[in-house]
Amino acid sequence: MKAPIQEVAEIFRSAKTSIVDTVRKIEASEYELFYTEDGQVLSRKSVLDWMTDNLLTGLTRSMSVERTRREYQEALQEALNDIWTADLRYNATLNEVLESLPEAVREALIPVPSDPELARILREYQVDASGTTVIFPSGVLLDTLRLYLPDIQPKAMTQEEAAALALLATKPPEGVFNLKTFYAVQDEAAEVAKTAYPELDMTENRRSLADGHSDAFRHMFWNARMTQEFGPEWTSTFTSAHEMVGSNPAAREAMDLYNNERGREIGTQNMNASPEELQQKVLEAIDNNRAVVLQEIPGGAQIAFSNSVTPGTNPIQPGADLPLNGR
């Protein structure tokens, strides 16, 4: 793992140097420039302001301001893009190292629950990692979506995940508008999960949203709503592909895939239910021990049924860890 880490660190150092140098130029500029976190460079004075200051030289000066502004903005955004793309590319490279470990080694290092049913869930609710990471949406599809979702940003995802979304965009009768619904449902699930357990304090809720009861709620509600909108088959295909990120920790992957399936069952059984009714169905399932969350064990985390763990007390796994092979 040493070589890719050294390579990405060098890219980060170079980009940081470029950003620091450009920021100094912006702050020292005579054109009253400032920058934003996403790399935009702007002037505190408009073209009209420059013209008003001096009618004779205002136009020439405003053109110089615009030229300088664009130059600095391109430098900042190029450096930020180098950081972003290197982070994605080298993260995938490091994940591949973990995925390439022999199965026997991984199984020896990953703890298995003593409960036979939980042991079965851990082993069976796994998917193989995708071999390719792509950016979605892009091109014409991105331009089209921005007509209806101006704030949409491309994201890195597995090739299989992107293929499922691209297929959804061609599904009649809504076509590309299916993606607008998809993103709305995704946001809806994230928002309602934040208040699913109002008795938790801020720290407990943040923990619960990571690998606990609120996270289980989000996955189950998300799958139930997508099942209502797009059917259980497509929802299963997409959410399985969503877990194909390299070196996904085995316990977290099992938790997510298992809870996804429970959510699709709830959606299938309640196709005409309102979102509020679905929320109640999901909470009932979790309260009835039908969901899986993470439980702290010596040296790490393991899956447990929802009634075995007090909400807000679950451990949080790292972003990447030893994966199990898919079944």
mmCIF file of N, CA and C in Angstrom, residues 6-134:
data_model
loop_
_atom_site.group_PDB
_atom_site.id
_atom_site.type_symbol
_atom_site.label_atom_id
_atom_site.label_comp_id
_atom_site.label_asym_id
_atom_site.label_seq_id
_atom_site.Cartn_x
_atom_site.Cartn_y
_atom_site.Cartn_z
ATOM 1 N N GLN A 6 2.136 7.154 -1.278
ATOM 2 C CA GLN A 6 3.152 8.155 -1.572
ATOM 3 C C GLN A 6 2.779 8.972 -2.812
ATOM 4 N N GLU A 7 2.238 8.297 -3.820
ATOM 5 C CA GLU A 7 1.863 8.989 -5.056
ATOM 6 C C GLU A 7 0.751 10.007 -4.819
ATOM 7 N N VAL A 8 -0.292 9.606 -4.079
ATOM 8 C CA VAL A 8 -1.406 10.523 -3.862
ATOM 9 C C VAL A 8 -0.988 11.657 -2.933
ATOM 10 N N ALA A 9 -0.092 11.375 -1.985
ATOM 11 C CA ALA A 9 0.392 12.433 -1.098
ATOM 12 C C ALA A 9 1.137 13.506 -1.891
ATOM 13 N N GLU A 10 1.902 13.098 -2.892
ATOM 14 C CA GLU A 10 2.628 14.051 -3.715
ATOM 15 C C GLU A 10 1.661 14.916 -4.530
ATOM 16 N N ILE A 11 0.595 14.309 -5.044
ATOM 17 C CA ILE A 11 -0.423 15.067 -5.776
ATOM 18 C C ILE A 11 -1.080 16.088 -4.851
ATOM 19 N N PHE A 12 -1.397 15.666 -3.625
ATOM 20 C CA PHE A 12 -2.011 16.573 -2.657
ATOM 21 C C PHE A 12 -1.078 17.735 -2.326
ATOM 22 N N ARG A 13 0.217 17.443 -2.137
ATOM 23 C CA ARG A 13 1.176 18.497 -1.807
ATOM 24 C C ARG A 13 1.289 19.521 -2.935
ATOM 25 N N SER A 14 1.346 19.023 -4.165
ATOM 26 C CA SER A 14 1.456 19.913 -5.321
ATOM 27 C C SER A 14 0.211 20.790 -5.456
ATOM 28 N N ALA A 15 -0.965 20.181 -5.273
ATOM 29 C CA ALA A 15 -2.210 20.943 -5.380
ATOM 30 C C ALA A 15 -2.308 21.975 -4.261
ATOM 31 N N LYS A 16 -1.882 21.588 -3.071
ATOM 32 C CA LYS A 16 -1.918 22.532 -1.945
ATOM 33 C C LYS A 16 -1.021 23.740 -2.222
ATOM 34 N N THR A 17 0.181 23.494 -2.759
ATOM 35 C CA THR A 17 1.097 24.588 -3.093
ATOM 36 C C THR A 17 0.456 25.544 -4.085
ATOM 37 N N SER A 18 -0.221 24.971 -5.095
ATOM 38 C CA SER A 18 -0.884 25.795 -6.100
ATOM 39 C C SER A 18 -2.001 26.630 -5.476
ATOM 40 N N ILE A 19 -2.777 26.027 -4.589
ATOM 41 C CA ILE A 19 -3.886 26.740 -3.947
ATOM 42 C C ILE A 19 -3.361 27.879 -3.076
ATOM 43 N N VAL A 20 -2.340 27.592 -2.263
ATOM 44 C CA VAL A 20 -1.779 28.618 -1.377
ATOM 45 C C VAL A 20 -1.221 29.784 -2.184
ATOM 46 N N ASP A 21 -0.519 29.464 -3.263
ATOM 47 C CA ASP A 21 0.069 30.508 -4.106
ATOM 48 C C ASP A 21 -1.016 31.366 -4.751
ATOM 49 N N THR A 22 -2.055 30.715 -5.243
ATOM 50 C CA THR A 22 -3.144 31.453 -5.895
ATOM 51 C C THR A 22 -3.903 32.311 -4.898
ATOM 52 N N VAL A 23 -4.153 31.779 -3.713
ATOM 53 C CA VAL A 23 -4.860 32.543 -2.682
ATOM 54 C C VAL A 23 -4.072 33.809 -2.322
ATOM 55 N N ARG A 24 -2.764 33.689 -2.216
ATOM 56 C CA ARG A 24 -1.934 34.869 -1.919
ATOM 57 C C ARG A 24 -2.083 35.933 -3.013
ATOM 58 N N LYS A 25 -2.105 35.486 -4.256
ATOM 59 C CA LYS A 25 -2.265 36.438 -5.367
ATOM 60 C C LYS A 25 -3.636 37.104 -5.318
ATOM 61 N N ILE A 26 -4.661 36.323 -4.986
ATOM 62 C CA ILE A 26 -6.014 36.876 -4.904
ATOM 63 C C ILE A 26 -6.078 37.941 -3.813
ATOM 64 N N GLU A 27 -5.521 37.611 -2.645
ATOM 65 C CA GLU A 27 -5.584 38.541 -1.517
ATOM 66 C C GLU A 27 -4.762 39.808 -1.759
ATOM 67 N N ALA A 28 -3.705 39.681 -2.589
ATOM 68 C CA ALA A 28 -2.860 40.843 -2.873
ATOM 69 C C ALA A 28 -3.328 41.620 -4.095
ATOM 70 N N SER A 29 -4.336 41.120 -4.777
ATOM 71 C CA SER A 29 -4.780 41.741 -6.025
ATOM 72 C C SER A 29 -5.348 43.137 -5.788
ATOM 73 N N GLU A 30 -5.120 44.001 -6.725
ATOM 74 C CA GLU A 30 -5.670 45.361 -6.668
ATOM 75 C C GLU A 30 -7.126 45.408 -7.110
ATOM 76 N N TYR A 31 -7.667 44.248 -7.551
ATOM 77 C CA TYR A 31 -9.007 44.227 -8.124
ATOM 78 C C TYR A 31 -10.094 43.825 -7.118
ATOM 79 N N GLU A 32 -9.760 43.841 -5.827
ATOM 80 C CA GLU A 32 -10.729 43.525 -4.765
ATOM 81 C C GLU A 32 -11.380 42.157 -4.985
ATOM 82 N N LEU A 33 -10.539 41.158 -5.211
ATOM 83 C CA LEU A 33 -11.005 39.800 -5.468
ATOM 84 C C LEU A 33 -11.152 39.015 -4.163
ATOM 85 N N PHE A 34 -12.011 38.009 -4.206
ATOM 86 C CA PHE A 34 -12.135 37.062 -3.098
ATOM 87 C C PHE A 34 -12.499 35.701 -3.682
ATOM 88 N N TYR A 35 -12.356 34.649 -2.887
ATOM 89 C CA TYR A 35 -12.607 33.291 -3.375
ATOM 90 C C TYR A 35 -13.610 32.585 -2.479
ATOM 91 N N THR A 36 -14.249 31.534 -3.025
ATOM 92 C CA THR A 36 -15.193 30.721 -2.269
ATOM 93 C C THR A 36 -14.621 29.315 -2.104
ATOM 94 N N GLU A 37 -15.257 28.518 -1.251
ATOM 95 C CA GLU A 37 -14.741 27.186 -0.934
ATOM 96 C C GLU A 37 -14.707 26.262 -2.143
ATOM 97 N N ASP A 38 -15.590 26.465 -3.105
ATOM 98 C CA ASP A 38 -15.618 25.605 -4.283
ATOM 99 C C ASP A 38 -14.714 26.104 -5.406
ATOM 100 N N GLY A 39 -13.866 27.126 -5.117
ATOM 101 C CA GLY A 39 -12.870 27.556 -6.087
ATOM 102 C C GLY A 39 -13.297 28.683 -7.001
ATOM 103 N N GLN A 40 -14.446 29.287 -6.744
ATOM 104 C CA GLN A 40 -14.838 30.435 -7.551
ATOM 105 C C GLN A 40 -14.078 31.679 -7.089
ATOM 106 N N VAL A 41 -13.755 32.544 -8.027
ATOM 107 C CA VAL A 41 -13.091 33.809 -7.711
ATOM 108 C C VAL A 41 -13.975 34.937 -8.227
ATOM 109 N N LEU A 42 -14.255 35.893 -7.363
ATOM 110 C CA LEU A 42 -15.175 36.975 -7.689
ATOM 111 C C LEU A 42 -14.579 38.306 -7.255
ATOM 112 N N SER A 43 -15.119 39.383 -7.825
ATOM 113 C CA SER A 43 -14.714 40.727 -7.430
ATOM 114 C C SER A 43 -15.819 41.370 -6.601
ATOM 115 N N ARG A 44 -15.425 42.116 -5.588
ATOM 116 C CA ARG A 44 -16.418 42.795 -4.754
ATOM 117 C C ARG A 44 -17.052 43.989 -5.482
ATOM 118 N N LYS A 45 -16.460 44.337 -6.597
ATOM 119 C CA LYS A 45 -16.993 45.456 -7.377
ATOM 120 C C LYS A 45 -17.499 44.945 -8.724
ATOM 121 N N SER A 46 -18.636 45.431 -9.154
ATOM 122 C CA SER A 46 -19.206 45.044 -10.442
ATOM 123 C C SER A 46 -18.547 45.831 -11.571
ATOM 124 N N VAL A 47 -18.849 45.426 -12.807
ATOM 125 C CA VAL A 47 -18.355 46.163 -13.980
ATOM 126 C C VAL A 47 -18.822 47.605 -13.919
ATOM 127 N N LEU A 48 -20.084 47.812 -13.506
ATOM 128 C CA LEU A 48 -20.620 49.163 -13.402
ATOM 129 C C LEU A 48 -19.832 49.993 -12.391
ATOM 130 N N ASP A 49 -19.423 49.335 -11.281
ATOM 131 C CA ASP A 49 -18.623 50.043 -10.277
ATOM 132 C C ASP A 49 -17.308 50.527 -10.872
ATOM 133 N N TRP A 50 -16.650 49.639 -11.644
ATOM 134 C CA TRP A 50 -15.380 50.025 -12.248
ATOM 135 C C TRP A 50 -15.584 51.161 -13.266
ATOM 136 N N MET A 51 -16.683 51.083 -14.000
ATOM 137 C CA MET A 51 -16.977 52.129 -14.980
ATOM 138 C C MET A 51 -17.257 53.459 -14.280
ATOM 139 N N THR A 52 -17.942 53.408 -13.175
ATOM 140 C CA THR A 52 -18.299 54.624 -12.444
ATOM 141 C C THR A 52 -17.060 55.295 -11.866
ATOM 142 N N ASP A 53 -16.095 54.481 -11.420
ATOM 143 C CA ASP A 53 -14.867 55.035 -10.845
ATOM 144 C C ASP A 53 -14.123 55.909 -11.844
ATOM 145 N N ASN A 54 -14.096 55.435 -13.102
ATOM 146 C CA ASN A 54 -13.363 56.186 -14.122
ATOM 147 C C ASN A 54 -13.939 55.827 -15.480
ATOM 148 N N LEU A 55 -14.704 56.742 -16.050
ATOM 149 C CA LEU A 55 -15.369 56.454 -17.320
ATOM 150 C C LEU A 55 -14.371 56.203 -18.447
ATOM 151 N N LEU A 56 -13.232 56.849 -18.413
ATOM 152 C CA LEU A 56 -12.263 56.715 -19.495
ATOM 153 C C LEU A 56 -11.569 55.360 -19.472
ATOM 154 N N THR A 57 -11.190 54.908 -18.304
ATOM 155 C CA THR A 57 -10.426 53.644 -18.201
ATOM 156 C C THR A 57 -11.253 52.510 -17.638
ATOM 157 N N GLY A 58 -12.511 52.784 -17.264
ATOM 158 C CA GLY A 58 -13.331 51.775 -16.595
ATOM 159 C C GLY A 58 -13.514 50.506 -17.389
ATOM 160 N N LEU A 59 -13.806 50.612 -18.690
ATOM 161 C CA LEU A 59 -14.040 49.439 -19.515
ATOM 162 C C LEU A 59 -12.777 48.587 -19.622
ATOM 163 N N THR A 60 -11.659 49.251 -19.899
ATOM 164 C CA THR A 60 -10.390 48.522 -20.002
ATOM 165 C C THR A 60 -10.052 47.851 -18.677
ATOM 166 N N ARG A 61 -10.277 48.569 -17.594
ATOM 167 C CA ARG A 61 -9.965 48.014 -16.279
ATOM 168 C C ARG A 61 -10.873 46.843 -15.935
ATOM 169 N N SER A 62 -12.150 46.936 -16.253
ATOM 170 C CA SER A 62 -13.073 45.845 -15.959
ATOM 171 C C SER A 62 -12.712 44.593 -16.754
ATOM 172 N N MET A 63 -12.230 44.759 -17.968
ATOM 173 C CA MET A 63 -11.786 43.615 -18.766
ATOM 174 C C MET A 63 -10.553 42.970 -18.137
ATOM 175 N N SER A 64 -9.676 43.789 -17.594
ATOM 176 C CA SER A 64 -8.495 43.265 -16.918
ATOM 177 C C SER A 64 -8.885 42.511 -15.654
ATOM 178 N N VAL A 65 -9.861 43.053 -14.940
ATOM 179 C CA VAL A 65 -10.376 42.372 -13.732
ATOM 180 C C VAL A 65 -10.913 40.994 -14.101
ATOM 181 N N GLU A 66 -11.711 40.921 -15.163
ATOM 182 C CA GLU A 66 -12.315 39.653 -15.568
ATOM 183 C C GLU A 66 -11.256 38.657 -16.006
ATOM 184 N N ARG A 67 -10.254 39.115 -16.740
ATOM 185 C CA ARG A 67 -9.189 38.226 -17.187
ATOM 186 C C ARG A 67 -8.405 37.660 -15.994
ATOM 187 N N THR A 68 -8.092 38.518 -15.044
ATOM 188 C CA THR A 68 -7.344 38.078 -13.858
ATOM 189 C C THR A 68 -8.193 37.138 -13.007
ATOM 190 N N ARG A 69 -9.478 37.492 -12.862
ATOM 191 C CA ARG A 69 -10.380 36.651 -12.074
ATOM 192 C C ARG A 69 -10.462 35.244 -12.643
ATOM 193 N N ARG A 70 -10.610 35.139 -13.944
ATOM 194 C CA ARG A 70 -10.714 33.836 -14.597
ATOM 195 C C ARG A 70 -9.416 33.034 -14.444
ATOM 196 N N GLU A 71 -8.291 33.710 -14.558
ATOM 197 C CA GLU A 71 -6.998 33.035 -14.431
ATOM 198 C C GLU A 71 -6.854 32.401 -13.054
ATOM 199 N N TYR A 72 -7.181 33.161 -12.012
ATOM 200 C CA TYR A 72 -7.054 32.634 -10.648
ATOM 201 C C TYR A 72 -8.095 31.539 -10.380
ATOM 202 N N GLN A 73 -9.294 31.732 -10.913
ATOM 203 C CA GLN A 73 -10.344 30.728 -10.704
ATOM 204 C C GLN A 73 -9.966 29.398 -11.356
ATOM 205 N N GLU A 74 -9.429 29.453 -12.564
ATOM 206 C CA GLU A 74 -9.001 28.221 -13.237
ATOM 207 C C GLU A 74 -7.897 27.519 -12.459
ATOM 208 N N ALA A 75 -6.980 28.293 -11.863
ATOM 209 C CA ALA A 75 -5.894 27.693 -11.084
ATOM 210 C C ALA A 75 -6.442 26.997 -9.841
ATOM 211 N N LEU A 76 -7.360 27.652 -9.131
ATOM 212 C CA LEU A 76 -7.946 27.047 -7.936
ATOM 213 C C LEU A 76 -8.740 25.792 -8.272
ATOM 214 N N GLN A 77 -9.592 25.889 -9.291
ATOM 215 C CA GLN A 77 -10.457 24.757 -9.605
ATOM 216 C C GLN A 77 -9.671 23.588 -10.190
ATOM 217 N N GLU A 78 -8.590 23.871 -10.904
ATOM 218 C CA GLU A 78 -7.747 22.791 -11.398
ATOM 219 C C GLU A 78 -7.086 22.056 -10.244
ATOM 220 N N ALA A 79 -6.614 22.778 -9.244
ATOM 221 C CA ALA A 79 -5.990 22.148 -8.084
ATOM 222 C C ALA A 79 -7.006 21.340 -7.288
ATOM 223 N N LEU A 80 -8.205 21.904 -7.094
ATOM 224 C CA LEU A 80 -9.256 21.182 -6.371
ATOM 225 C C LEU A 80 -9.666 19.920 -7.126
ATOM 226 N N ASN A 81 -9.732 20.018 -8.446
ATOM 227 C CA ASN A 81 -10.083 18.850 -9.255
ATOM 228 C C ASN A 81 -8.998 17.774 -9.178
ATOM 229 N N ASP A 82 -7.733 18.190 -9.139
ATOM 230 C CA ASP A 82 -6.641 17.221 -8.989
ATOM 231 C C ASP A 82 -6.772 16.468 -7.670
ATOM 232 N N ILE A 83 -7.107 17.193 -6.597
ATOM 233 C CA ILE A 83 -7.290 16.551 -5.287
ATOM 234 C C ILE A 83 -8.458 15.581 -5.329
ATOM 235 N N TRP A 84 -9.568 16.018 -5.904
ATOM 236 C CA TRP A 84 -10.785 15.199 -5.930
ATOM 237 C C TRP A 84 -10.581 13.921 -6.735
ATOM 238 N N THR A 85 -10.027 14.061 -7.944
ATOM 239 C CA THR A 85 -9.854 12.876 -8.785
ATOM 240 C C THR A 85 -8.791 11.932 -8.221
ATOM 241 N N ALA A 86 -7.721 12.493 -7.638
ATOM 242 C CA ALA A 86 -6.690 11.635 -7.036
ATOM 243 C C ALA A 86 -7.254 10.886 -5.843
ATOM 244 N N ASP A 87 -8.077 11.561 -5.056
ATOM 245 C CA ASP A 87 -8.684 10.912 -3.895
ATOM 246 C C ASP A 87 -9.524 9.721 -4.333
ATOM 247 N N LEU A 88 -10.336 9.905 -5.378
ATOM 248 C CA LEU A 88 -11.178 8.816 -5.877
ATOM 249 C C LEU A 88 -10.335 7.680 -6.450
ATOM 250 N N ARG A 89 -9.359 8.049 -7.285
ATOM 251 C CA ARG A 89 -8.565 7.036 -7.973
ATOM 252 C C ARG A 89 -7.726 6.211 -7.001
ATOM 253 N N TYR A 90 -7.073 6.880 -6.083
ATOM 254 C CA TYR A 90 -6.177 6.149 -5.188
ATOM 255 C C TYR A 90 -6.925 5.455 -4.063
ATOM 256 N N ASN A 91 -8.088 5.967 -3.706
ATOM 257 C CA ASN A 91 -8.911 5.233 -2.749
ATOM 258 C C ASN A 91 -9.311 3.890 -3.341
ATOM 259 N N ALA A 92 -9.682 3.896 -4.631
ATOM 260 C CA ALA A 92 -10.021 2.640 -5.306
ATOM 261 C C ALA A 92 -8.811 1.709 -5.359
ATOM 262 N N THR A 93 -7.612 2.277 -5.576
ATOM 263 C CA THR A 93 -6.398 1.459 -5.619
ATOM 264 C C THR A 93 -6.145 0.783 -4.278
ATOM 265 N N LEU A 94 -6.294 1.525 -3.187
ATOM 266 C CA LEU A 94 -6.083 0.952 -1.856
ATOM 267 C C LEU A 94 -7.143 -0.110 -1.550
ATOM 268 N N ASN A 95 -8.376 0.149 -1.984
ATOM 269 C CA ASN A 95 -9.429 -0.845 -1.778
ATOM 270 C C ASN A 95 -9.102 -2.149 -2.489
ATOM 271 N N GLU A 96 -8.520 -2.039 -3.687
ATOM 272 C CA GLU A 96 -8.169 -3.237 -4.448
ATOM 273 C C GLU A 96 -7.123 -4.074 -3.718
ATOM 274 N N VAL A 97 -6.226 -3.408 -2.981
ATOM 275 C CA VAL A 97 -5.227 -4.146 -2.209
ATOM 276 C C VAL A 97 -5.914 -5.012 -1.153
ATOM 277 N N LEU A 98 -6.872 -4.425 -0.442
ATOM 278 C CA LEU A 98 -7.593 -5.182 0.579
ATOM 279 C C LEU A 98 -8.439 -6.283 -0.050
ATOM 280 N N GLU A 99 -9.058 -5.977 -1.199
ATOM 281 C CA GLU A 99 -9.894 -6.981 -1.863
ATOM 282 C C GLU A 99 -9.069 -8.154 -2.382
ATOM 283 N N SER A 100 -7.774 -7.930 -2.651
ATOM 284 C CA SER A 100 -6.942 -8.986 -3.227
ATOM 285 C C SER A 100 -6.372 -9.936 -2.180
ATOM 286 N N LEU A 101 -6.602 -9.644 -0.902
ATOM 287 C CA LEU A 101 -6.129 -10.575 0.126
ATOM 288 C C LEU A 101 -6.815 -11.930 -0.054
ATOM 289 N N PRO A 102 -6.111 -13.036 0.162
ATOM 290 C CA PRO A 102 -6.729 -14.353 0.028
ATOM 291 C C PRO A 102 -7.949 -14.489 0.932
ATOM 292 N N GLU A 103 -8.962 -15.196 0.445
ATOM 293 C CA GLU A 103 -10.195 -15.357 1.219
ATOM 294 C C GLU A 103 -9.932 -15.993 2.581
ATOM 295 N N ALA A 104 -9.020 -16.944 2.625
ATOM 296 C CA ALA A 104 -8.719 -17.612 3.892
ATOM 297 C C ALA A 104 -8.172 -16.624 4.922
ATOM 298 N N VAL A 105 -7.359 -15.679 4.453
ATOM 299 C CA VAL A 105 -6.804 -14.675 5.361
ATOM 300 C C VAL A 105 -7.923 -13.787 5.896
ATOM 301 N N ARG A 106 -8.794 -13.348 5.021
ATOM 302 C CA ARG A 106 -9.870 -12.463 5.454
ATOM 303 C C ARG A 106 -10.803 -13.162 6.445
ATOM 304 N N GLU A 107 -11.174 -14.398 6.144
ATOM 305 C CA GLU A 107 -12.081 -15.120 7.030
ATOM 306 C C GLU A 107 -11.444 -15.388 8.390
ATOM 307 N N ALA A 108 -10.120 -15.546 8.400
ATOM 308 C CA ALA A 108 -9.437 -15.785 9.672
ATOM 309 C C ALA A 108 -9.392 -14.524 10.523
ATOM 310 N N LEU A 109 -9.403 -13.356 9.887
ATOM 311 C CA LEU A 109 -9.263 -12.098 10.616
ATOM 312 C C LEU A 109 -10.602 -11.445 10.948
ATOM 313 N N ILE A 110 -11.685 -11.863 10.290
ATOM 314 C CA ILE A 110 -12.994 -11.257 10.521
ATOM 315 C C ILE A 110 -13.764 -12.091 11.537
ATOM 316 N N PRO A 111 -14.134 -11.510 12.687
ATOM 317 C CA PRO A 111 -14.866 -12.279 13.699
ATOM 318 C C PRO A 111 -16.256 -12.663 13.219
ATOM 319 N N VAL A 112 -16.677 -13.864 13.566
ATOM 320 C CA VAL A 112 -17.986 -14.381 13.173
ATOM 321 C C VAL A 112 -18.853 -14.513 14.428
ATOM 322 N N PRO A 113 -20.107 -14.057 14.397
ATOM 323 C CA PRO A 113 -20.976 -14.141 15.581
ATOM 324 C C PRO A 113 -21.176 -15.587 16.026
ATOM 325 N N SER A 114 -21.373 -15.768 17.320
ATOM 326 C CA SER A 114 -21.640 -17.116 17.847
ATOM 327 C C SER A 114 -23.070 -17.552 17.535
ATOM 328 N N ASP A 115 -23.985 -16.602 17.368
ATOM 329 C CA ASP A 115 -25.363 -16.913 16.998
ATOM 330 C C ASP A 115 -25.376 -17.445 15.568
ATOM 331 N N PRO A 116 -25.895 -18.663 15.341
ATOM 332 C CA PRO A 116 -25.866 -19.263 13.997
ATOM 333 C C PRO A 116 -26.574 -18.417 12.938
ATOM 334 N N GLU A 117 -27.684 -17.772 13.295
ATOM 335 C CA GLU A 117 -28.421 -16.965 12.323
ATOM 336 C C GLU A 117 -27.629 -15.721 11.944
ATOM 337 N N LEU A 118 -27.017 -15.082 12.926
ATOM 338 C CA LEU A 118 -26.191 -13.919 12.625
ATOM 339 C C LEU A 118 -24.962 -14.313 11.812
ATOM 340 N N ALA A 119 -24.387 -15.487 12.112
ATOM 341 C CA ALA A 119 -23.241 -15.965 11.337
ATOM 342 C C ALA A 119 -23.641 -16.195 9.884
ATOM 343 N N ARG A 120 -24.851 -16.726 9.676
ATOM 344 C CA ARG A 120 -25.349 -16.932 8.308
ATOM 345 C C ARG A 120 -25.525 -15.597 7.601
ATOM 346 N N ILE A 121 -26.110 -14.618 8.291
ATOM 347 C CA ILE A 121 -26.327 -13.298 7.688
ATOM 348 C C ILE A 121 -24.987 -12.671 7.305
ATOM 349 N N LEU A 122 -23.999 -12.763 8.206
ATOM 350 C CA LEU A 122 -22.695 -12.162 7.916
ATOM 351 C C LEU A 122 -22.084 -12.763 6.655
ATOM 352 N N ARG A 123 -22.188 -14.068 6.486
ATOM 353 C CA ARG A 123 -21.550 -14.725 5.342
ATOM 354 C C ARG A 123 -22.346 -14.558 4.052
ATOM 355 N N GLU A 124 -23.671 -14.600 4.153
ATOM 356 C CA GLU A 124 -24.494 -14.620 2.944
ATOM 357 C C GLU A 124 -24.840 -13.231 2.412
ATOM 358 N N TYR A 125 -24.889 -12.243 3.275
ATOM 359 C CA TYR A 125 -25.252 -10.899 2.822
ATOM 360 C C TYR A 125 -23.981 -10.112 2.516
ATOM 361 N N GLN A 126 -23.298 -10.552 1.458
ATOM 362 C CA GLN A 126 -22.078 -9.935 0.965
ATOM 363 C C GLN A 126 -22.141 -9.888 -0.560
ATOM 364 N N VAL A 127 -21.512 -8.866 -1.142
ATOM 365 C CA VAL A 127 -21.391 -8.790 -2.600
ATOM 366 C C VAL A 127 -19.925 -8.551 -2.947
ATOM 367 N N ASP A 128 -19.521 -9.037 -4.107
ATOM 368 C CA ASP A 128 -18.150 -8.793 -4.551
ATOM 369 C C ASP A 128 -17.976 -7.327 -4.935
ATOM 370 N N ALA A 129 -16.775 -6.829 -4.751
ATOM 371 C CA ALA A 129 -16.489 -5.434 -5.090
ATOM 372 C C ALA A 129 -16.508 -5.234 -6.600
ATOM 373 N N SER A 130 -16.920 -4.052 -7.002
ATOM 374 C CA SER A 130 -16.873 -3.685 -8.410
ATOM 375 C C SER A 130 -15.427 -3.455 -8.832
ATOM 376 N N GLY A 131 -15.138 -3.749 -10.076
ATOM 377 C CA GLY A 131 -13.793 -3.517 -10.574
ATOM 378 C C GLY A 131 -13.585 -2.117 -11.109
ATOM 379 N N THR A 132 -14.668 -1.330 -11.189
ATOM 380 C CA THR A 132 -14.568 -0.021 -11.830
ATOM 381 C C THR A 132 -15.373 1.029 -11.070
ATOM 382 N N THR A 133 -14.758 2.185 -10.856
ATOM 383 C CA THR A 133 -15.435 3.343 -10.279
ATOM 384 C C THR A 133 -15.643 4.376 -11.379
ATOM 385 N N VAL A 134 -16.854 4.913 -11.466
ATOM 386 C CA VAL A 134 -17.174 5.902 -12.504
ATOM 387 C C VAL A 134 -17.797 7.137 -11.853
#
